[in-house]
């Protein structure tokens, strides 16, 4: 489910690949342990080019504020007299990638995460970048919170459970929800109990608040 959300975001902005990963620290780590989602070919990922990207991809705006998106283009990388950069650019071009943009965030456990989008298009304009930044930040925060709370699993709620939660958020009682959906009070309460357990909550009030905060329901 989360990968589909990222794919939809990428497609909307004319981008063709994406990767959600932990940003490596000073210690070496197997690349497979850093990746959460990616559409890039496995050989490219295993070449560790993704980890090197955070160090070699120059920002198009040298005055970029800390934490702002980092947008890069292959022409900027190839212009540098560095074999590793040139090799990286060649591998990117083989995948029909000419540019990309990186978003980062720090989770509550102090792990840095990166959301990378890649494409073969003109650089994003300021309005496009701002719109993508808003969506990417929301996606990163949502995933980071779920990652920091293993008991909360995105996509674990069934369609019926989410439907019951939405009506609960509207202030409906179990009896009223049962009448709307053609279910017994007992069945409605069972759906809510399952959702409360899956989302690691203590009651339906916390359940509604948490699912809204995580954008699981509107």
JSON list of C-alpha atoms in Angstrom, two decimals:
[
{"chain": "A", "resi": 1, "resn": "UNK", "atom": "CA", "xyz": [0.00, 0.00, 0.00]},
{"chain": "A", "resi": 2, "resn": "UNK", "atom": "CA", "xyz": [2.71, 2.52, 0.94]},
{"chain": "A", "resi": 3, "resn": "UNK", "atom": "CA", "xyz": [4.72, 1.71, -2.19]},
{"chain": "A", "resi": 4, "resn": "UNK", "atom": "CA", "xyz": [1.61, 2.42, -4.28]},
{"chain": "A", "resi": 5, "resn": "UNK", "atom": "CA", "xyz": [1.27, 5.81, -2.62]},
{"chain": "A", "resi": 6, "resn": "UNK", "atom": "CA", "xyz": [4.88, 6.68, -3.47]},
{"chain": "A", "resi": 7, "resn": "UNK", "atom": "CA", "xyz": [4.44, 5.42, -7.04]},
{"chain": "A", "resi": 8, "resn": "UNK", "atom": "CA", "xyz": [1.38, 7.63, -7.44]},
{"chain": "A", "resi": 9, "resn": "UNK", "atom": "CA", "xyz": [3.27, 10.67, -6.15]},
{"chain": "A", "resi": 10, "resn": "UNK", "atom": "CA", "xyz": [6.19, 9.99, -8.50]},
{"chain": "A", "resi": 11, "resn": "UNK", "atom": "CA", "xyz": [3.93, 9.54, -11.52]},
{"chain": "A", "resi": 12, "resn": "UNK", "atom": "CA", "xyz": [2.05, 12.77, -10.81]},
{"chain": "A", "resi": 13, "resn": "UNK", "atom": "CA", "xyz": [5.29, 14.74, -11.11]},
{"chain": "A", "resi": 14, "resn": "UNK", "atom": "CA", "xyz": [6.63, 12.88, -14.14]},
{"chain": "A", "resi": 15, "resn": "UNK", "atom": "CA", "xyz": [9.18, 10.94, -12.12]},
{"chain": "A", "resi": 16, "resn": "UNK", "atom": "CA", "xyz": [9.88, 7.29, -12.89]},
{"chain": "A", "resi": 17, "resn": "UNK", "atom": "CA", "xyz": [11.70, 5.76, -9.92]},
{"chain": "A", "resi": 18, "resn": "UNK", "atom": "CA", "xyz": [11.69, 6.15, -6.15]},
{"chain": "A", "resi": 19, "resn": "UNK", "atom": "CA", "xyz": [13.46, 4.80, -3.09]},
{"chain": "A", "resi": 20, "resn": "UNK", "atom": "CA", "xyz": [12.69, 5.08, 0.61]},
{"chain": "A", "resi": 21, "resn": "UNK", "atom": "CA", "xyz": [15.72, 4.25, 2.73]},
{"chain": "A", "resi": 22, "resn": "UNK", "atom": "CA", "xyz": [17.66, 4.90, 5.90]},
{"chain": "A", "resi": 23, "resn": "UNK", "atom": "CA", "xyz": [20.53, 7.33, 5.40]},
{"chain": "A", "resi": 24, "resn": "UNK", "atom": "CA", "xyz": [23.78, 5.57, 6.30]},
{"chain": "A", "resi": 25, "resn": "UNK", "atom": "CA", "xyz": [25.83, 6.97, 9.16]},
{"chain": "A", "resi": 26, "resn": "UNK", "atom": "CA", "xyz": [29.56, 6.68, 9.64]},
{"chain": "A", "resi": 27, "resn": "UNK", "atom": "CA", "xyz": [29.40, 2.88, 9.91]},
{"chain": "A", "resi": 28, "resn": "UNK", "atom": "CA", "xyz": [29.16, 0.69, 6.84]},
{"chain": "A", "resi": 29, "resn": "UNK", "atom": "CA", "xyz": [25.90, -1.23, 6.56]},
{"chain": "A", "resi": 30, "resn": "UNK", "atom": "CA", "xyz": [24.60, -3.74, 4.00]},
{"chain": "A", "resi": 31, "resn": "UNK", "atom": "CA", "xyz": [22.65, -1.76, 1.45]},
{"chain": "A", "resi": 32, "resn": "UNK", "atom": "CA", "xyz": [19.76, -4.23, 1.70]},
{"chain": "A", "resi": 33, "resn": "UNK", "atom": "CA", "xyz": [19.33, -3.34, 5.36]},
{"chain": "A", "resi": 34, "resn": "UNK", "atom": "CA", "xyz": [18.87, 0.34, 4.50]},
{"chain": "A", "resi": 35, "resn": "UNK", "atom": "CA", "xyz": [16.17, 0.00, 1.83]},
{"chain": "A", "resi": 36, "resn": "UNK", "atom": "CA", "xyz": [12.49, 0.04, 2.75]},
{"chain": "A", "resi": 37, "resn": "UNK", "atom": "CA", "xyz": [11.03, 0.45, -0.75]},
{"chain": "A", "resi": 38, "resn": "UNK", "atom": "CA", "xyz": [12.65, 0.90, -4.15]},
{"chain": "A", "resi": 39, "resn": "UNK", "atom": "CA", "xyz": [11.77, 0.56, -7.83]},
{"chain": "A", "resi": 40, "resn": "UNK", "atom": "CA", "xyz": [15.41, 0.64, -8.94]},
{"chain": "A", "resi": 41, "resn": "UNK", "atom": "CA", "xyz": [17.01, -2.52, -10.36]},
{"chain": "A", "resi": 42, "resn": "UNK", "atom": "CA", "xyz": [18.74, -4.70, -7.78]},
{"chain": "A", "resi": 43, "resn": "UNK", "atom": "CA", "xyz": [22.23, -4.50, -9.41]},
{"chain": "A", "resi": 44, "resn": "UNK", "atom": "CA", "xyz": [22.10, -0.70, -9.19]},
{"chain": "A", "resi": 45, "resn": "UNK", "atom": "CA", "xyz": [21.05, -0.78, -5.56]},
{"chain": "A", "resi": 46, "resn": "UNK", "atom": "CA", "xyz": [23.75, -3.30, -4.65]},
{"chain": "A", "resi": 47, "resn": "UNK", "atom": "CA", "xyz": [26.42, -1.10, -6.26]},
{"chain": "A", "resi": 48, "resn": "UNK", "atom": "CA", "xyz": [25.93, 1.26, -3.28]},
{"chain": "A", "resi": 49, "resn": "UNK", "atom": "CA", "xyz": [25.32, 4.15, -5.66]},
{"chain": "A", "resi": 50, "resn": "UNK", "atom": "CA", "xyz": [22.33, 5.14, -3.54]},
{"chain": "A", "resi": 51, "resn": "UNK", "atom": "CA", "xyz": [24.42, 5.64, -0.42]},
{"chain": "A", "resi": 52, "resn": "UNK", "atom": "CA", "xyz": [26.97, 7.61, -2.40]},
{"chain": "A", "resi": 53, "resn": "UNK", "atom": "CA", "xyz": [24.27, 9.85, -3.81]},
{"chain": "A", "resi": 54, "resn": "UNK", "atom": "CA", "xyz": [23.94, 11.71, -0.50]},
{"chain": "A", "resi": 55, "resn": "UNK", "atom": "CA", "xyz": [27.60, 12.73, -0.80]},
{"chain": "A", "resi": 56, "resn": "UNK", "atom": "CA", "xyz": [28.15, 13.32, -4.51]},
{"chain": "A", "resi": 57, "resn": "UNK", "atom": "CA", "xyz": [24.89, 14.82, -5.76]},
{"chain": "A", "resi": 58, "resn": "UNK", "atom": "CA", "xyz": [25.34, 18.60, -5.76]},
{"chain": "A", "resi": 59, "resn": "UNK", "atom": "CA", "xyz": [22.45, 20.86, -4.91]},
{"chain": "A", "resi": 60, "resn": "UNK", "atom": "CA", "xyz": [21.24, 23.14, -7.70]},
{"chain": "A", "resi": 61, "resn": "UNK", "atom": "CA", "xyz": [20.74, 25.90, -5.16]},
{"chain": "A", "resi": 62, "resn": "UNK", "atom": "CA", "xyz": [23.92, 26.50, -3.18]},
{"chain": "A", "resi": 63, "resn": "UNK", "atom": "CA", "xyz": [21.96, 28.53, -0.63]},
{"chain": "A", "resi": 64, "resn": "UNK", "atom": "CA", "xyz": [19.53, 25.70, 0.13]},
{"chain": "A", "resi": 65, "resn": "UNK", "atom": "CA", "xyz": [18.36, 25.92, 3.77]},
{"chain": "A", "resi": 66, "resn": "UNK", "atom": "CA", "xyz": [19.15, 22.97, 6.03]},
{"chain": "A", "resi": 67, "resn": "UNK", "atom": "CA", "xyz": [16.55, 20.24, 5.60]},
{"chain": "A", "resi": 68, "resn": "UNK", "atom": "CA", "xyz": [15.25, 21.61, 2.30]},
{"chain": "A", "resi": 69, "resn": "UNK", "atom": "CA", "xyz": [14.90, 19.27, -0.71]},
{"chain": "A", "resi": 70, "resn": "UNK", "atom": "CA", "xyz": [18.12, 18.51, -2.56]},
{"chain": "A", "resi": 71, "resn": "UNK", "atom": "CA", "xyz": [17.53, 18.57, -6.31]},
{"chain": "A", "resi": 72, "resn": "UNK", "atom": "CA", "xyz": [20.32, 17.40, -8.60]},
{"chain": "A", "resi": 73, "resn": "UNK", "atom": "CA", "xyz": [20.98, 16.86, -12.31]},
{"chain": "A", "resi": 74, "resn": "UNK", "atom": "CA", "xyz": [23.45, 14.54, -14.04]},
{"chain": "A", "resi": 75, "resn": "UNK", "atom": "CA", "xyz": [24.97, 17.48, -15.87]},
{"chain": "A", "resi": 76, "resn": "UNK", "atom": "CA", "xyz": [26.06, 18.91, -12.51]},
{"chain": "A", "resi": 77, "resn": "UNK", "atom": "CA", "xyz": [27.68, 15.60, -11.51]},
{"chain": "A", "resi": 78, "resn": "UNK", "atom": "CA", "xyz": [29.38, 14.98, -14.84]},
{"chain": "A", "resi": 79, "resn": "UNK", "atom": "CA", "xyz": [30.88, 18.46, -14.80]},
{"chain": "A", "resi": 80, "resn": "UNK", "atom": "CA", "xyz": [33.10, 17.47, -11.88]},
{"chain": "A", "resi": 81, "resn": "UNK", "atom": "CA", "xyz": [36.54, 15.97, -12.46]},
{"chain": "A", "resi": 82, "resn": "UNK", "atom": "CA", "xyz": [35.92, 12.83, -10.43]},
{"chain": "A", "resi": 83, "resn": "UNK", "atom": "CA", "xyz": [35.80, 9.29, -11.86]},
{"chain": "A", "resi": 84, "resn": "UNK", "atom": "CA", "xyz": [33.36, 8.02, -9.23]},
{"chain": "A", "resi": 85, "resn": "UNK", "atom": "CA", "xyz": [30.91, 10.78, -10.14]},
{"chain": "A", "resi": 86, "resn": "UNK", "atom": "CA", "xyz": [31.28, 10.07, -13.84]},
{"chain": "A", "resi": 87, "resn": "UNK", "atom": "CA", "xyz": [30.66, 6.35, -13.32]},
{"chain": "A", "resi": 88, "resn": "UNK", "atom": "CA", "xyz": [27.61, 7.16, -11.21]},
{"chain": "A", "resi": 89, "resn": "UNK", "atom": "CA", "xyz": [26.24, 9.43, -13.93]},
{"chain": "A", "resi": 90, "resn": "UNK", "atom": "CA", "xyz": [26.74, 6.77, -16.58]},
{"chain": "A", "resi": 91, "resn": "UNK", "atom": "CA", "xyz": [24.83, 4.19, -14.57]},
{"chain": "A", "resi": 92, "resn": "UNK", "atom": "CA", "xyz": [22.02, 6.68, -13.99]},
{"chain": "A", "resi": 93, "resn": "UNK", "atom": "CA", "xyz": [21.85, 7.53, -17.68]},
{"chain": "A", "resi": 94, "resn": "UNK", "atom": "CA", "xyz": [21.61, 3.81, -18.52]},
{"chain": "A", "resi": 95, "resn": "UNK", "atom": "CA", "xyz": [18.42, 3.78, -16.44]},
{"chain": "A", "resi": 96, "resn": "UNK", "atom": "CA", "xyz": [17.15, 6.84, -18.36]},
{"chain": "A", "resi": 97, "resn": "UNK", "atom": "CA", "xyz": [17.51, 9.02, -15.28]},
{"chain": "A", "resi": 98, "resn": "UNK", "atom": "CA", "xyz": [18.75, 12.56, -15.79]},
{"chain": "A", "resi": 99, "resn": "UNK", "atom": "CA", "xyz": [17.71, 14.22, -12.54]},
{"chain": "A", "resi": 100, "resn": "UNK", "atom": "CA", "xyz": [16.41, 13.55, -9.06]},
{"chain": "A", "resi": 101, "resn": "UNK", "atom": "CA", "xyz": [15.37, 15.07, -5.78]},
{"chain": "A", "resi": 102, "resn": "UNK", "atom": "CA", "xyz": [16.04, 13.94, -2.20]},
{"chain": "A", "resi": 103, "resn": "UNK", "atom": "CA", "xyz": [13.95, 14.58, 0.91]},
{"chain": "A", "resi": 104, "resn": "UNK", "atom": "CA", "xyz": [15.17, 13.72, 4.40]},
{"chain": "A", "resi": 105, "resn": "UNK", "atom": "CA", "xyz": [13.75, 13.52, 7.89]},
{"chain": "A", "resi": 106, "resn": "UNK", "atom": "CA", "xyz": [14.84, 12.36, 11.33]},
{"chain": "A", "resi": 107, "resn": "UNK", "atom": "CA", "xyz": [12.66, 9.86, 13.18]},
{"chain": "A", "resi": 108, "resn": "UNK", "atom": "CA", "xyz": [11.95, 9.98, 16.91]},
{"chain": "A", "resi": 109, "resn": "UNK", "atom": "CA", "xyz": [14.65, 7.32, 17.33]},
{"chain": "A", "resi": 110, "resn": "UNK", "atom": "CA", "xyz": [17.12, 9.75, 15.67]},
{"chain": "A", "resi": 111, "resn": "UNK", "atom": "CA", "xyz": [17.46, 7.67, 12.51]},
{"chain": "A", "resi": 112, "resn": "UNK", "atom": "CA", "xyz": [17.76, 9.74, 9.36]},
{"chain": "A", "resi": 113, "resn": "UNK", "atom": "CA", "xyz": [15.58, 8.62, 6.47]},
{"chain": "A", "resi": 114, "resn": "UNK", "atom": "CA", "xyz": [15.64, 9.65, 2.85]},
{"chain": "A", "resi": 115, "resn": "UNK", "atom": "CA", "xyz": [12.95, 9.63, 0.17]},
{"chain": "A", "resi": 116, "resn": "UNK", "atom": "CA", "xyz": [14.51, 9.80, -3.29]},
{"chain": "A", "resi": 117, "resn": "UNK", "atom": "CA", "xyz": [12.70, 10.40, -6.56]},
{"chain": "A", "resi": 118, "resn": "UNK", "atom": "CA", "xyz": [14.32, 10.01, -9.99]},
{"chain": "A", "resi": 119, "resn": "UNK", "atom": "CA", "xyz": [13.21, 11.01, -13.47]},
{"chain": "A", "resi": 120, "resn": "UNK", "atom": "CA", "xyz": [14.12, 12.04, -16.99]},
{"chain": "A", "resi": 121, "resn": "UNK", "atom": "CA", "xyz": [12.62, 15.50, -17.21]},
{"chain": "A", "resi": 122, "resn": "UNK", "atom": "CA", "xyz": [13.45, 19.16, -16.76]},
{"chain": "A", "resi": 123, "resn": "UNK", "atom": "CA", "xyz": [14.27, 20.26, -13.20]},
{"chain": "A", "resi": 124, "resn": "UNK", "atom": "CA", "xyz": [11.24, 20.82, -10.99]},
{"chain": "A", "resi": 125, "resn": "UNK", "atom": "CA", "xyz": [10.13, 24.43, -10.87]},
{"chain": "A", "resi": 126, "resn": "UNK", "atom": "CA", "xyz": [9.66, 26.16, -7.53]},
{"chain": "A", "resi": 127, "resn": "UNK", "atom": "CA", "xyz": [5.90, 25.50, -7.42]},
{"chain": "A", "resi": 128, "resn": "UNK", "atom": "CA", "xyz": [6.30, 21.85, -8.36]},
{"chain": "A", "resi": 129, "resn": "UNK", "atom": "CA", "xyz": [9.09, 21.39, -5.83]},
{"chain": "A", "resi": 130, "resn": "UNK", "atom": "CA", "xyz": [6.99, 22.97, -3.10]},
{"chain": "A", "resi": 131, "resn": "UNK", "atom": "CA", "xyz": [4.02, 20.71, -3.91]},
{"chain": "A", "resi": 132, "resn": "UNK", "atom": "CA", "xyz": [6.19, 17.59, -4.01]},
{"chain": "A", "resi": 133, "resn": "UNK", "atom": "CA", "xyz": [7.94, 18.68, -0.80]},
{"chain": "A", "resi": 134, "resn": "UNK", "atom": "CA", "xyz": [4.59, 18.83, 0.98]},
{"chain": "A", "resi": 135, "resn": "UNK", "atom": "CA", "xyz": [3.61, 15.33, -0.14]},
{"chain": "A", "resi": 136, "resn": "UNK", "atom": "CA", "xyz": [7.05, 13.84, 0.48]},
{"chain": "A", "resi": 137, "resn": "UNK", "atom": "CA", "xyz": [7.26, 15.28, 4.01]},
{"chain": "A", "resi": 138, "resn": "UNK", "atom": "CA", "xyz": [3.86, 13.86, 4.86]},
{"chain": "A", "resi": 139, "resn": "UNK", "atom": "CA", "xyz": [4.86, 10.46, 3.50]},
{"chain": "A", "resi": 140, "resn": "UNK", "atom": "CA", "xyz": [8.14, 10.48, 5.42]},
{"chain": "A", "resi": 141, "resn": "UNK", "atom": "CA", "xyz": [6.50, 11.52, 8.69]},
{"chain": "A", "resi": 142, "resn": "UNK", "atom": "CA", "xyz": [3.79, 8.93, 8.28]},
{"chain": "A", "resi": 143, "resn": "UNK", "atom": "CA", "xyz": [6.21, 6.11, 7.55]},
{"chain": "A", "resi": 144, "resn": "UNK", "atom": "CA", "xyz": [8.67, 7.20, 10.25]},
{"chain": "A", "resi": 145, "resn": "UNK", "atom": "CA", "xyz": [5.96, 7.14, 12.89]},
{"chain": "A", "resi": 146, "resn": "UNK", "atom": "CA", "xyz": [4.82, 3.70, 11.82]},
{"chain": "A", "resi": 147, "resn": "UNK", "atom": "CA", "xyz": [8.44, 2.49, 11.77]},
{"chain": "A", "resi": 148, "resn": "UNK", "atom": "CA", "xyz": [9.02, 3.79, 15.31]},
{"chain": "A", "resi": 149, "resn": "UNK", "atom": "CA", "xyz": [5.89, 1.98, 16.53]},
{"chain": "A", "resi": 150, "resn": "UNK", "atom": "CA", "xyz": [6.10, -1.61, 15.26]},
{"chain": "A", "resi": 151, "resn": "UNK", "atom": "CA", "xyz": [2.64, -2.42, 16.62]},
{"chain": "A", "resi": 152, "resn": "UNK", "atom": "CA", "xyz": [1.17, 0.00, 14.09]},
{"chain": "A", "resi": 153, "resn": "UNK", "atom": "CA", "xyz": [1.09, -1.51, 10.62]},
{"chain": "A", "resi": 154, "resn": "UNK", "atom": "CA", "xyz": [0.10, 0.58, 7.64]},
{"chain": "A", "resi": 155, "resn": "UNK", "atom": "CA", "xyz": [-2.40, -1.27, 5.50]},
{"chain": "A", "resi": 156, "resn": "UNK", "atom": "CA", "xyz": [-3.27, -3.77, 8.24]},
{"chain": "A", "resi": 157, "resn": "UNK", "atom": "CA", "xyz": [-6.76, -2.31, 8.64]},
{"chain": "A", "resi": 158, "resn": "UNK", "atom": "CA", "xyz": [-9.43, -3.94, 6.52]},
{"chain": "A", "resi": 159, "resn": "UNK", "atom": "CA", "xyz": [-11.74, -1.89, 4.32]},
{"chain": "A", "resi": 160, "resn": "UNK", "atom": "CA", "xyz": [-14.63, -2.57, 6.69]},
{"chain": "A", "resi": 161, "resn": "UNK", "atom": "CA", "xyz": [-12.58, -1.56, 9.75]},
{"chain": "A", "resi": 162, "resn": "UNK", "atom": "CA", "xyz": [-11.67, 1.74, 8.10]},
{"chain": "A", "resi": 163, "resn": "UNK", "atom": "CA", "xyz": [-15.30, 2.30, 7.15]},
{"chain": "A", "resi": 164, "resn": "UNK", "atom": "CA", "xyz": [-16.37, 1.79, 10.77]},
{"chain": "A", "resi": 165, "resn": "UNK", "atom": "CA", "xyz": [-13.61, 4.14, 11.98]},
{"chain": "A", "resi": 166, "resn": "UNK", "atom": "CA", "xyz": [-14.74, 6.84, 9.53]},
{"chain": "A", "resi": 167, "resn": "UNK", "atom": "CA", "xyz": [-18.30, 6.70, 10.84]},
{"chain": "A", "resi": 168, "resn": "UNK", "atom": "CA", "xyz": [-16.97, 6.73, 14.42]},
{"chain": "A", "resi": 169, "resn": "UNK", "atom": "CA", "xyz": [-15.01, 9.86, 13.53]},
{"chain": "A", "resi": 170, "resn": "UNK", "atom": "CA", "xyz": [-18.32, 11.39, 12.41]},
{"chain": "A", "resi": 171, "resn": "UNK", "atom": "CA", "xyz": [-19.63, 10.88, 15.94]},
{"chain": "A", "resi": 172, "resn": "UNK", "atom": "CA", "xyz": [-21.83, 7.88, 15.20]},
{"chain": "A", "resi": 173, "resn": "UNK", "atom": "CA", "xyz": [-22.49, 5.26, 17.91]},
{"chain": "A", "resi": 174, "resn": "UNK", "atom": "CA", "xyz": [-22.04, 1.54, 17.29]},
{"chain": "A", "resi": 175, "resn": "UNK", "atom": "CA", "xyz": [-25.81, 1.18, 17.01]},
{"chain": "A", "resi": 176, "resn": "UNK", "atom": "CA", "xyz": [-26.02, 3.97, 14.43]},
{"chain": "A", "resi": 177, "resn": "UNK", "atom": "CA", "xyz": [-23.10, 2.57, 12.44]},
{"chain": "A", "resi": 178, "resn": "UNK", "atom": "CA", "xyz": [-24.73, -0.84, 12.47]},
{"chain": "A", "resi": 179, "resn": "UNK", "atom": "CA", "xyz": [-27.90, 0.65, 11.03]},
{"chain": "A", "resi": 180, "resn": "UNK", "atom": "CA", "xyz": [-25.98, 2.45, 8.27]},
{"chain": "A", "resi": 181, "resn": "UNK", "atom": "CA", "xyz": [-23.88, -0.58, 7.28]},
{"chain": "A", "resi": 182, "resn": "UNK", "atom": "CA", "xyz": [-26.45, -3.28, 7.97]},
{"chain": "A", "resi": 183, "resn": "UNK", "atom": "CA", "xyz": [-24.41, -4.81, 10.80]},
{"chain": "A", "resi": 184, "resn": "UNK", "atom": "CA", "xyz": [-25.20, -5.77, 14.37]},
{"chain": "A", "resi": 185, "resn": "UNK", "atom": "CA", "xyz": [-23.85, -3.68, 17.26]},
{"chain": "A", "resi": 186, "resn": "UNK", "atom": "CA", "xyz": [-21.71, -6.66, 18.25]},
{"chain": "A", "resi": 187, "resn": "UNK", "atom": "CA", "xyz": [-20.11, -6.84, 14.79]},
{"chain": "A", "resi": 188, "resn": "UNK", "atom": "CA", "xyz": [-19.39, -3.11, 14.74]},
{"chain": "A", "resi": 189, "resn": "UNK", "atom": "CA", "xyz": [-17.76, -3.33, 18.17]},
{"chain": "A", "resi": 190, "resn": "UNK", "atom": "CA", "xyz": [-15.71, -6.31, 17.00]},
{"chain": "A", "resi": 191, "resn": "UNK", "atom": "CA", "xyz": [-14.38, -4.31, 14.02]},
{"chain": "A", "resi": 192, "resn": "UNK", "atom": "CA", "xyz": [-13.48, -1.43, 16.34]},
{"chain": "A", "resi": 193, "resn": "UNK", "atom": "CA", "xyz": [-11.80, -3.77, 18.83]},
{"chain": "A", "resi": 194, "resn": "UNK", "atom": "CA", "xyz": [-9.69, -5.31, 16.07]},
{"chain": "A", "resi": 195, "resn": "UNK", "atom": "CA", "xyz": [-8.70, -1.87, 14.77]},
{"chain": "A", "resi": 196, "resn": "UNK", "atom": "CA", "xyz": [-7.80, -0.66, 18.26]},
{"chain": "A", "resi": 197, "resn": "UNK", "atom": "CA", "xyz": [-5.54, -3.69, 18.71]},
{"chain": "A", "resi": 198, "resn": "UNK", "atom": "CA", "xyz": [-3.90, -3.34, 15.29]},
{"chain": "A", "resi": 199, "resn": "UNK", "atom": "CA", "xyz": [-3.22, 0.37, 15.78]},
{"chain": "A", "resi": 200, "resn": "UNK", "atom": "CA", "xyz": [-1.89, -0.12, 19.31]},
{"chain": "A", "resi": 201, "resn": "UNK", "atom": "CA", "xyz": [-4.53, 2.15, 20.85]},
{"chain": "A", "resi": 202, "resn": "UNK", "atom": "CA", "xyz": [-6.48, 1.95, 24.11]},
{"chain": "A", "resi": 203, "resn": "UNK", "atom": "CA", "xyz": [-9.92, 3.17, 23.00]},
{"chain": "A", "resi": 204, "resn": "UNK", "atom": "CA", "xyz": [-11.88, 4.36, 19.99]},
{"chain": "A", "resi": 205, "resn": "UNK", "atom": "CA", "xyz": [-11.11, 8.04, 20.68]},
{"chain": "A", "resi": 206, "resn": "UNK", "atom": "CA", "xyz": [-7.38, 7.41, 20.43]},
{"chain": "A", "resi": 207, "resn": "UNK", "atom": "CA", "xyz": [-8.00, 5.17, 17.40]},
{"chain": "A", "resi": 208, "resn": "UNK", "atom": "CA", "xyz": [-9.81, 7.93, 15.51]},
{"chain": "A", "resi": 209, "resn": "UNK", "atom": "CA", "xyz": [-7.18, 10.52, 16.42]},
{"chain": "A", "resi": 210, "resn": "UNK", "atom": "CA", "xyz": [-4.30, 8.28, 15.38]},
{"chain": "A", "resi": 211, "resn": "UNK", "atom": "CA", "xyz": [-5.77, 7.18, 12.06]},
{"chain": "A", "resi": 212, "resn": "UNK", "atom": "CA", "xyz": [-6.51, 10.81, 11.16]},
{"chain": "A", "resi": 213, "resn": "UNK", "atom": "CA", "xyz": [-3.00, 11.89, 12.18]},
{"chain": "A", "resi": 214, "resn": "UNK", "atom": "CA", "xyz": [-1.46, 9.15, 10.05]},
{"chain": "A", "resi": 215, "resn": "UNK", "atom": "CA", "xyz": [-3.78, 10.03, 7.15]},
{"chain": "A", "resi": 216, "resn": "UNK", "atom": "CA", "xyz": [-5.17, 6.49, 7.12]},
{"chain": "A", "resi": 217, "resn": "UNK", "atom": "CA", "xyz": [-8.62, 8.08, 7.09]},
{"chain": "A", "resi": 218, "resn": "UNK", "atom": "CA", "xyz": [-9.53, 11.61, 6.02]}
]
